[in-house]
mmCIF file of N, CA and C in Angstrom:
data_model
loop_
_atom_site.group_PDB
_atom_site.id
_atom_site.type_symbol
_atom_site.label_atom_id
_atom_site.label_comp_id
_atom_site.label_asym_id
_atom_site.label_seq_id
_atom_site.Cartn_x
_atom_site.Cartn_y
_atom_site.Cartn_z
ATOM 1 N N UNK A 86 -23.611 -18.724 7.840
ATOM 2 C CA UNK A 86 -23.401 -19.490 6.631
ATOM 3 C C UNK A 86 -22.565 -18.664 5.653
ATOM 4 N N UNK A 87 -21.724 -19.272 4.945
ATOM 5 C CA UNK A 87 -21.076 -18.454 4.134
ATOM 6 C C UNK A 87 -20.992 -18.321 2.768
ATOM 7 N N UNK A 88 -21.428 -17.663 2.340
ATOM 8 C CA UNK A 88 -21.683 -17.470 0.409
ATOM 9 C C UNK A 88 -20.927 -17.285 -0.085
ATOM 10 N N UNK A 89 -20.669 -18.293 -1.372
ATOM 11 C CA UNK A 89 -19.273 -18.338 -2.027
ATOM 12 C C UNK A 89 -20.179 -17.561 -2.968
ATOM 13 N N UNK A 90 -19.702 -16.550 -3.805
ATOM 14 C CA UNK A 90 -20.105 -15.784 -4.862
ATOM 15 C C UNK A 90 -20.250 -16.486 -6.343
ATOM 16 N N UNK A 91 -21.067 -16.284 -7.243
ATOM 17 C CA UNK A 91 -21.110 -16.687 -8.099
ATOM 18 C C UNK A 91 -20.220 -16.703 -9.543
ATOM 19 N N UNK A 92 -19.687 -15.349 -9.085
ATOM 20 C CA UNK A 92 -18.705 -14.791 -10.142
ATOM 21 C C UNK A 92 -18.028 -14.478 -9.663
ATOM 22 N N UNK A 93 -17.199 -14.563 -10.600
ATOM 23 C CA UNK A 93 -15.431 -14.250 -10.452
ATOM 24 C C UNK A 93 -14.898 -13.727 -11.422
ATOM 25 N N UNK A 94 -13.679 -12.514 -10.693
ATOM 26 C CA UNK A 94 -13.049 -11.334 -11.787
ATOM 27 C C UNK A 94 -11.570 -11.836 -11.028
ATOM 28 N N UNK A 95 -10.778 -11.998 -12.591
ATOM 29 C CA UNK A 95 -9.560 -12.747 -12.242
ATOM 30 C C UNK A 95 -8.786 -11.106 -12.443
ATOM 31 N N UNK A 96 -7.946 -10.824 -11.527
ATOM 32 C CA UNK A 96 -7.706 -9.140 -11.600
ATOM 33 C C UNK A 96 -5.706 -9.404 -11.644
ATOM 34 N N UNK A 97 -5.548 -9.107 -12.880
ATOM 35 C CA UNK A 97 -4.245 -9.296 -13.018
ATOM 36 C C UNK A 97 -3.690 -7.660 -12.617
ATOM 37 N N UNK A 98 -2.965 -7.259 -11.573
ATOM 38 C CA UNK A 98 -2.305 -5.953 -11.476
ATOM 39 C C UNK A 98 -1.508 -5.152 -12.481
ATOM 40 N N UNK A 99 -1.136 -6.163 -13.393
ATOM 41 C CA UNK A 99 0.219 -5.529 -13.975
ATOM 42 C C UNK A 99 -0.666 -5.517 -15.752
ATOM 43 N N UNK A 100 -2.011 -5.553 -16.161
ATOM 44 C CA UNK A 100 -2.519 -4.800 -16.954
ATOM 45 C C UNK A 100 -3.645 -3.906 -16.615
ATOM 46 N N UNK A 101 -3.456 -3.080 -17.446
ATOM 47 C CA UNK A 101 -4.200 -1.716 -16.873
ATOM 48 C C UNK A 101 -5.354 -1.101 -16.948
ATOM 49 N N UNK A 102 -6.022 -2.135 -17.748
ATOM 50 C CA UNK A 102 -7.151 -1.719 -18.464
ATOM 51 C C UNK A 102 -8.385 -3.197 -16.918
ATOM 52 N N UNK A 103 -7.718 -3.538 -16.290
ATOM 53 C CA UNK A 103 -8.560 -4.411 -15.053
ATOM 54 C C UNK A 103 -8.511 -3.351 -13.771
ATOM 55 N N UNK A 104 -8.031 -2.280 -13.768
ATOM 56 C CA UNK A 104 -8.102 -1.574 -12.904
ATOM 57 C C UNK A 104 -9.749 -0.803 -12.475
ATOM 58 N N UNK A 105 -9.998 -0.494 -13.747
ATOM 59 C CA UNK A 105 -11.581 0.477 -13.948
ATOM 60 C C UNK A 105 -12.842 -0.605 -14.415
ATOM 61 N N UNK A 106 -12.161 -1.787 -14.317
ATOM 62 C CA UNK A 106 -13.275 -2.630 -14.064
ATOM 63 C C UNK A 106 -13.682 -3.684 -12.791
ATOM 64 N N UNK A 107 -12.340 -3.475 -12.092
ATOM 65 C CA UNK A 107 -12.313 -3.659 -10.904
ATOM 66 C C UNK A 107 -12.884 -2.542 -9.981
ATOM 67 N N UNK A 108 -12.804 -1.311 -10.205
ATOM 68 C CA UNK A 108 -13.940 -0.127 -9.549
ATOM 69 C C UNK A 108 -15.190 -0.603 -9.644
ATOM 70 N N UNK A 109 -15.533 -0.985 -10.455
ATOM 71 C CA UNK A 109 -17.208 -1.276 -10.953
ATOM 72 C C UNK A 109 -17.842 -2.450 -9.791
ATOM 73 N N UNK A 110 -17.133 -3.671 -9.528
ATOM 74 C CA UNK A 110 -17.371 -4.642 -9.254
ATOM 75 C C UNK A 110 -18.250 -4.979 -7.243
ATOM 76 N N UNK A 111 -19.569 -5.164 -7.969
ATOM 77 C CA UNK A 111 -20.140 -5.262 -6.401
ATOM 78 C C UNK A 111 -19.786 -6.519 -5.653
ATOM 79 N N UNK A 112 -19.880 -6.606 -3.869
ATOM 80 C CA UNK A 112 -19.748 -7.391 -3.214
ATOM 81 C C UNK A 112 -20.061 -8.391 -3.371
ATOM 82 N N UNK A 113 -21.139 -8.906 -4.503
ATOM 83 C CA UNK A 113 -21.365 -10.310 -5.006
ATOM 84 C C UNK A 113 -20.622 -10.902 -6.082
ATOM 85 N N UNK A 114 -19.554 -9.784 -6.350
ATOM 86 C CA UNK A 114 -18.584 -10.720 -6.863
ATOM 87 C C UNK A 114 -17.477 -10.892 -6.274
ATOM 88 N N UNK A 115 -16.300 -12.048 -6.446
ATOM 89 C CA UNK A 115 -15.495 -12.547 -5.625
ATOM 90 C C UNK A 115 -14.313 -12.224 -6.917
ATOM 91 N N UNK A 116 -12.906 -11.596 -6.319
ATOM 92 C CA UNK A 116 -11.704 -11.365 -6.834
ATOM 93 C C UNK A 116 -11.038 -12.437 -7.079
ATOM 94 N N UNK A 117 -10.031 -13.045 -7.803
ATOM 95 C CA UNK A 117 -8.783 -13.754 -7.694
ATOM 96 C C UNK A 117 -7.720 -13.277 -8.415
ATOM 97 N N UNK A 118 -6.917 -12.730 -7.476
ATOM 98 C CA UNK A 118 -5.500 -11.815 -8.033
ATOM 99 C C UNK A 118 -4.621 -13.316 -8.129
ATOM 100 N N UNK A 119 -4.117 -12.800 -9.667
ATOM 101 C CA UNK A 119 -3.267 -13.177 -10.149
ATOM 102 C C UNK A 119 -2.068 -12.791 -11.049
ATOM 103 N N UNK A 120 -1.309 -13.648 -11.098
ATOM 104 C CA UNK A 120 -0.086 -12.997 -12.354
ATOM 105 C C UNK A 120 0.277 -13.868 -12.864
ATOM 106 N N UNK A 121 0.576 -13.487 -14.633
ATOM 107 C CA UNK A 121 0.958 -15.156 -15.426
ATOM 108 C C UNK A 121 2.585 -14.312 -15.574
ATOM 109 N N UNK A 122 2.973 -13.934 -15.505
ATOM 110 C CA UNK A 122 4.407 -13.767 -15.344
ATOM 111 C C UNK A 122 5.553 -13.591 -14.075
ATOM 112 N N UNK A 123 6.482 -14.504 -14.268
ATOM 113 C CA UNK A 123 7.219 -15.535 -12.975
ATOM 114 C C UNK A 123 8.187 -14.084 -13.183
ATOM 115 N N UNK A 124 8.117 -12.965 -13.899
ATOM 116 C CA UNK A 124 9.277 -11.682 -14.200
ATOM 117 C C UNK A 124 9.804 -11.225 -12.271
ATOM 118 N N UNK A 125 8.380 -11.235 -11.513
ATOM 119 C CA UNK A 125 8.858 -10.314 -10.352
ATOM 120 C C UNK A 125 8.426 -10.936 -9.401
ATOM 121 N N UNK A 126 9.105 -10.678 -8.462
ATOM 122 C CA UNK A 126 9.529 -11.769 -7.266
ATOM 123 C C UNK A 126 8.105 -11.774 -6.654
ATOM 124 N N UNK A 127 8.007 -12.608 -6.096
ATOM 125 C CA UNK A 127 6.263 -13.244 -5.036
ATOM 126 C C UNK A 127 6.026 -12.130 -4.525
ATOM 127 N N UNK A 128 6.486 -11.444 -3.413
ATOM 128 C CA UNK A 128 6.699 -10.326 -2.275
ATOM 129 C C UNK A 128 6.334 -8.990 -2.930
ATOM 130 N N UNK A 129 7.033 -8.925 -3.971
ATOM 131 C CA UNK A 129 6.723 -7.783 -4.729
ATOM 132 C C UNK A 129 5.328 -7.408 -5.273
ATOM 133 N N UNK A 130 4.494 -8.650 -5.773
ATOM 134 C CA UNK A 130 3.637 -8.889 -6.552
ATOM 135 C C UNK A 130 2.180 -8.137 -5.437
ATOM 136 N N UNK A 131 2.981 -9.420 -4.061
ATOM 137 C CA UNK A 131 1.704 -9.472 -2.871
ATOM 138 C C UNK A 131 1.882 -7.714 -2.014
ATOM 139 N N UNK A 132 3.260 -7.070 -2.452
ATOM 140 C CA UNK A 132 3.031 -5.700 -2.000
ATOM 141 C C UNK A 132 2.440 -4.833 -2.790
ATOM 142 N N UNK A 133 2.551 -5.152 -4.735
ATOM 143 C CA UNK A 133 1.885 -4.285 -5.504
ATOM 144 C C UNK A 133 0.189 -4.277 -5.277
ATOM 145 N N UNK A 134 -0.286 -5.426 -4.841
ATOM 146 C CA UNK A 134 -1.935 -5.196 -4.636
ATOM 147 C C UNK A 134 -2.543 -5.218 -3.242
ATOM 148 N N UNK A 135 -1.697 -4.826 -2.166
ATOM 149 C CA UNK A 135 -2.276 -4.670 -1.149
ATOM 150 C C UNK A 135 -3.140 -3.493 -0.897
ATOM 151 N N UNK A 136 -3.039 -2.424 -2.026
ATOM 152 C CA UNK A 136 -4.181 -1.215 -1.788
ATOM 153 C C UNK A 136 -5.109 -1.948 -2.119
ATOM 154 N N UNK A 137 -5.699 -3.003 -3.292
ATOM 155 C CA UNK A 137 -6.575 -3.862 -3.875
ATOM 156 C C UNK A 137 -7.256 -4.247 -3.050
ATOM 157 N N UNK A 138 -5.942 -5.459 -2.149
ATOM 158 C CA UNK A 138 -7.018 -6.225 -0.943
ATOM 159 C C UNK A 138 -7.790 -5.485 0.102
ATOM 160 N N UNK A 139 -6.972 -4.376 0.222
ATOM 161 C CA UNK A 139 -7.521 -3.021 1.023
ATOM 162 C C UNK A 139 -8.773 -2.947 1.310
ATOM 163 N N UNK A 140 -9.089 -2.612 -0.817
ATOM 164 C CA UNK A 140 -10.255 -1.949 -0.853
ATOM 165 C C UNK A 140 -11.164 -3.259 -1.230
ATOM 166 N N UNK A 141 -10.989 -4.201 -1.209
ATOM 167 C CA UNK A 141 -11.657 -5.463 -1.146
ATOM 168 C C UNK A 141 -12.403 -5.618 0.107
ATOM 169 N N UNK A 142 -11.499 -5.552 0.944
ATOM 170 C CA UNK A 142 -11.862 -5.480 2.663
ATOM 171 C C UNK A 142 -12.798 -4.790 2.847
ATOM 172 N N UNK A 143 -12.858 -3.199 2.839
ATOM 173 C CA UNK A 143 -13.342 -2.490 3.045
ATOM 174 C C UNK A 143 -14.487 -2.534 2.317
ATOM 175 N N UNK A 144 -14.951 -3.090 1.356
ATOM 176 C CA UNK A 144 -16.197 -3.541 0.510
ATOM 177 C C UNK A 144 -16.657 -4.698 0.459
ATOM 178 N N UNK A 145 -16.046 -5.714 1.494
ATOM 179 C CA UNK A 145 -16.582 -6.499 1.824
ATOM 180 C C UNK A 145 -16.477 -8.043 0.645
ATOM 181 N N UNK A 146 -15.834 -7.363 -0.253
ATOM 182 C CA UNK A 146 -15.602 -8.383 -1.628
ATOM 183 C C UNK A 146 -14.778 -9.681 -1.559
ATOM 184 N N UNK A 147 -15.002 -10.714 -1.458
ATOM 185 C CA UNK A 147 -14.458 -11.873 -0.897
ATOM 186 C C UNK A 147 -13.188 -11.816 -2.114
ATOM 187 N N UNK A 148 -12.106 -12.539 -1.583
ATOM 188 C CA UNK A 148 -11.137 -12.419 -2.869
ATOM 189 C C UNK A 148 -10.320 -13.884 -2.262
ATOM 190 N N UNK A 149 -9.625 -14.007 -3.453
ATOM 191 C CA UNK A 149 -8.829 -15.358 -3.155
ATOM 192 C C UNK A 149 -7.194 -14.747 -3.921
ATOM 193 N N UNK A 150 -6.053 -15.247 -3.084
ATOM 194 C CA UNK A 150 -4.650 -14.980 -3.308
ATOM 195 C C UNK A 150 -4.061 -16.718 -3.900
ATOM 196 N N UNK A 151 -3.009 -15.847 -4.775
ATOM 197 C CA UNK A 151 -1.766 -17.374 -4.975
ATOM 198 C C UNK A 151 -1.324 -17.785 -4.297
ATOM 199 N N UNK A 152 -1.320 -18.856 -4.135
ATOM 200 C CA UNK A 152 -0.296 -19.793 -3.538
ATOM 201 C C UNK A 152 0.670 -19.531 -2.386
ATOM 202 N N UNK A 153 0.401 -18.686 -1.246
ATOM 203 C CA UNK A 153 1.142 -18.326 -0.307
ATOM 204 C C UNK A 153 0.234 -18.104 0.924
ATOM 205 N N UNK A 154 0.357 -19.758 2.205
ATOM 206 C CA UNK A 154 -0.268 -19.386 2.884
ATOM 207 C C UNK A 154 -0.259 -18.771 3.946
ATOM 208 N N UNK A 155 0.986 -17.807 4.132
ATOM 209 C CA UNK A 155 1.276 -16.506 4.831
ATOM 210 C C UNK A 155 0.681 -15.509 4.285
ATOM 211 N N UNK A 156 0.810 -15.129 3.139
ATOM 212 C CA UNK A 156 -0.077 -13.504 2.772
ATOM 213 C C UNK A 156 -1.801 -14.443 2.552
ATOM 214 N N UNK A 157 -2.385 -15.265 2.304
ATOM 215 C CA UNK A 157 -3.694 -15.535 2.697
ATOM 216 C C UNK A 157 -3.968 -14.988 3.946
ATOM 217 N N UNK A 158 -3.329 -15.712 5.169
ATOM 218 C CA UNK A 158 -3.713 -15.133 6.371
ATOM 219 C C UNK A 158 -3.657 -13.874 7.087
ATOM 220 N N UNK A 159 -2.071 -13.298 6.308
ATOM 221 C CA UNK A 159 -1.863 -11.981 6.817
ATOM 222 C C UNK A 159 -3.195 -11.053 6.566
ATOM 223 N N UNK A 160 -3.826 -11.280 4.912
ATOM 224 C CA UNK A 160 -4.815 -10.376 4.684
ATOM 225 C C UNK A 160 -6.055 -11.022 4.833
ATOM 226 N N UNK A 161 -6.660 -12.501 5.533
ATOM 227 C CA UNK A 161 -7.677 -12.708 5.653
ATOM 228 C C UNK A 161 -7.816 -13.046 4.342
ATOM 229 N N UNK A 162 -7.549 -13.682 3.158
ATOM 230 C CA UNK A 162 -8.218 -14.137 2.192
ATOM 231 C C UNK A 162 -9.376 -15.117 2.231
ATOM 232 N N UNK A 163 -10.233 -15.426 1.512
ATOM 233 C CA UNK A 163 -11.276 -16.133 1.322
ATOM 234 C C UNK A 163 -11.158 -17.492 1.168
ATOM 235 N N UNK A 164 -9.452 -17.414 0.380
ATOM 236 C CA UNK A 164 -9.175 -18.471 0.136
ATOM 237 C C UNK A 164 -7.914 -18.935 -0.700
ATOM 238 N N UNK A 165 -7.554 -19.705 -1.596
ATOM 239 C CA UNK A 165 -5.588 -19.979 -1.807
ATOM 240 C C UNK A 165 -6.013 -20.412 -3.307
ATOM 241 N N UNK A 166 -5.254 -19.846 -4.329
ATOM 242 C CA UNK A 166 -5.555 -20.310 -5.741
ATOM 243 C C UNK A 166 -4.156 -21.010 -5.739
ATOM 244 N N UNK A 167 -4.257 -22.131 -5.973
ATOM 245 C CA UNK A 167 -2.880 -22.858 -6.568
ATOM 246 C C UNK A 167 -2.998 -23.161 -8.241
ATOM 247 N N UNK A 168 -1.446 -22.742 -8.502
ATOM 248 C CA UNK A 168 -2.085 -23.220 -9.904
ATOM 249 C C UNK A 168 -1.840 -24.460 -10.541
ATOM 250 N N UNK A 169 -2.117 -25.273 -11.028
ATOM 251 C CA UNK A 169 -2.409 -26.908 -11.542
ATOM 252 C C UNK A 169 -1.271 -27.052 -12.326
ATOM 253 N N UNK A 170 -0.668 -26.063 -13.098
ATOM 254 C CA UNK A 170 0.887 -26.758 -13.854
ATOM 255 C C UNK A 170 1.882 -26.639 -12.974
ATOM 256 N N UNK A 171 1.956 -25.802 -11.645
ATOM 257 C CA UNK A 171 2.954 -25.757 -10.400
ATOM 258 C C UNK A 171 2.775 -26.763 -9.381
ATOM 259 N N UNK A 172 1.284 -26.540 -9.351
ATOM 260 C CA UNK A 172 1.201 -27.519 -7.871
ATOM 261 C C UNK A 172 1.893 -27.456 -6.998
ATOM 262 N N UNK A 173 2.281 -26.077 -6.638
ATOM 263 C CA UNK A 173 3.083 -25.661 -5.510
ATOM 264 C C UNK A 173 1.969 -24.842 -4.690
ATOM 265 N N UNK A 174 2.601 -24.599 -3.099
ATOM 266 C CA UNK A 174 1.944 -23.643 -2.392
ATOM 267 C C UNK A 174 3.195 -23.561 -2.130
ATOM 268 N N UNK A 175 3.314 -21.825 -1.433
ATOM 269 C CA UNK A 175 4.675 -21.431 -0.617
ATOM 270 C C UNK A 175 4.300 -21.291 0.727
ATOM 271 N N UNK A 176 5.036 -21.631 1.339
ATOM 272 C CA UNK A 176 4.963 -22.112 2.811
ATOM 273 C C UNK A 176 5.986 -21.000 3.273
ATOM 274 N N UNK A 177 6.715 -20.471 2.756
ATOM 275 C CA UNK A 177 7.540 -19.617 2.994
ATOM 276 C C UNK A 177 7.141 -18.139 4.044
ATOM 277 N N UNK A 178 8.208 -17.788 4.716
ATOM 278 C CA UNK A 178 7.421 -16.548 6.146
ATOM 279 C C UNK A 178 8.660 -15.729 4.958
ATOM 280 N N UNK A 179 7.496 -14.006 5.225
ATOM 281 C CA UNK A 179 8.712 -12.851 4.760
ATOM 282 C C UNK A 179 9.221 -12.543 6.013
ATOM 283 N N UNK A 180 10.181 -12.351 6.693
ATOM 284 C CA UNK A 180 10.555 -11.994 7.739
ATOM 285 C C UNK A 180 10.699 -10.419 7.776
ATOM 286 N N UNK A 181 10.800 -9.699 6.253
ATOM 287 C CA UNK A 181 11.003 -8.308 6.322
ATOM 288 C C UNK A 181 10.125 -8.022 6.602
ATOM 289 N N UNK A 182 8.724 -8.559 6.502
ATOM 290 C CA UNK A 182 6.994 -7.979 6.545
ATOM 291 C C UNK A 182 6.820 -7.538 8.366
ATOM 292 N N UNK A 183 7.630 -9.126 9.037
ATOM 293 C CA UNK A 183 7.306 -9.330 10.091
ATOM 294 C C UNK A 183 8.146 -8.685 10.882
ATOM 295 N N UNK A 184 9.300 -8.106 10.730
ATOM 296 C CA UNK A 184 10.200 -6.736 12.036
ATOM 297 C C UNK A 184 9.289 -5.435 11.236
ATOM 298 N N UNK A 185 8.580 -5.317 10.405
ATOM 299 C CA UNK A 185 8.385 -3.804 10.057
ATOM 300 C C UNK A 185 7.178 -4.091 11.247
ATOM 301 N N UNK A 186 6.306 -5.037 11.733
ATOM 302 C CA UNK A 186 5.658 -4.366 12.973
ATOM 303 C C UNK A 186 6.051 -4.169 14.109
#
């Protein structure tokens, strides 16, 4: 059976002060990385927090990604945040991700 967590820590990468409260955070709570600024490209965003999902993994912390259901699967996400004024998902493959294996 699978337990959706009760709480949720919305963990924006690009301020700095969610970093040391993201250390704190036990396996009963569930992540959702996000970014409210369109400044840096998708790819970039989903390579700046892959130490994150890392250590998500490795702690077992369920987390949910934007709108891209290639990096959901690449990292096993929990699950796909779309956001409601886009109403987009990207369907889009990185192909650079996929010759680096």
């Amino acid at each position: 059976m699978v337990c959706i967590p009760n709480e949720w820590f919305f963990f924006n990468p690009y301020i700095k002060s969610n970093y040391r409260i993201l250390k704190k955070i036990s396996n009963k709570t569930g992540i959702v990385f996000f970014k409210n600024n369109n400044t840096n490209p998708q790819n970039e965003f989903f390579l700046t927090i892959k130490p994150y999902i890392d250590w998500c993994r490795k702690k077992r912390i369920k987390f949910i990604l934007p709108s891209s259901l290639y990096w959901a699967n690449k990292y096993k996400a929990f699950g796909i945040f779309v956001d409601n004024r886009k109403k987009k998902l990207d369907f889009s493959i990185n192909f650079k991700a996929i010759k680096k294996k």
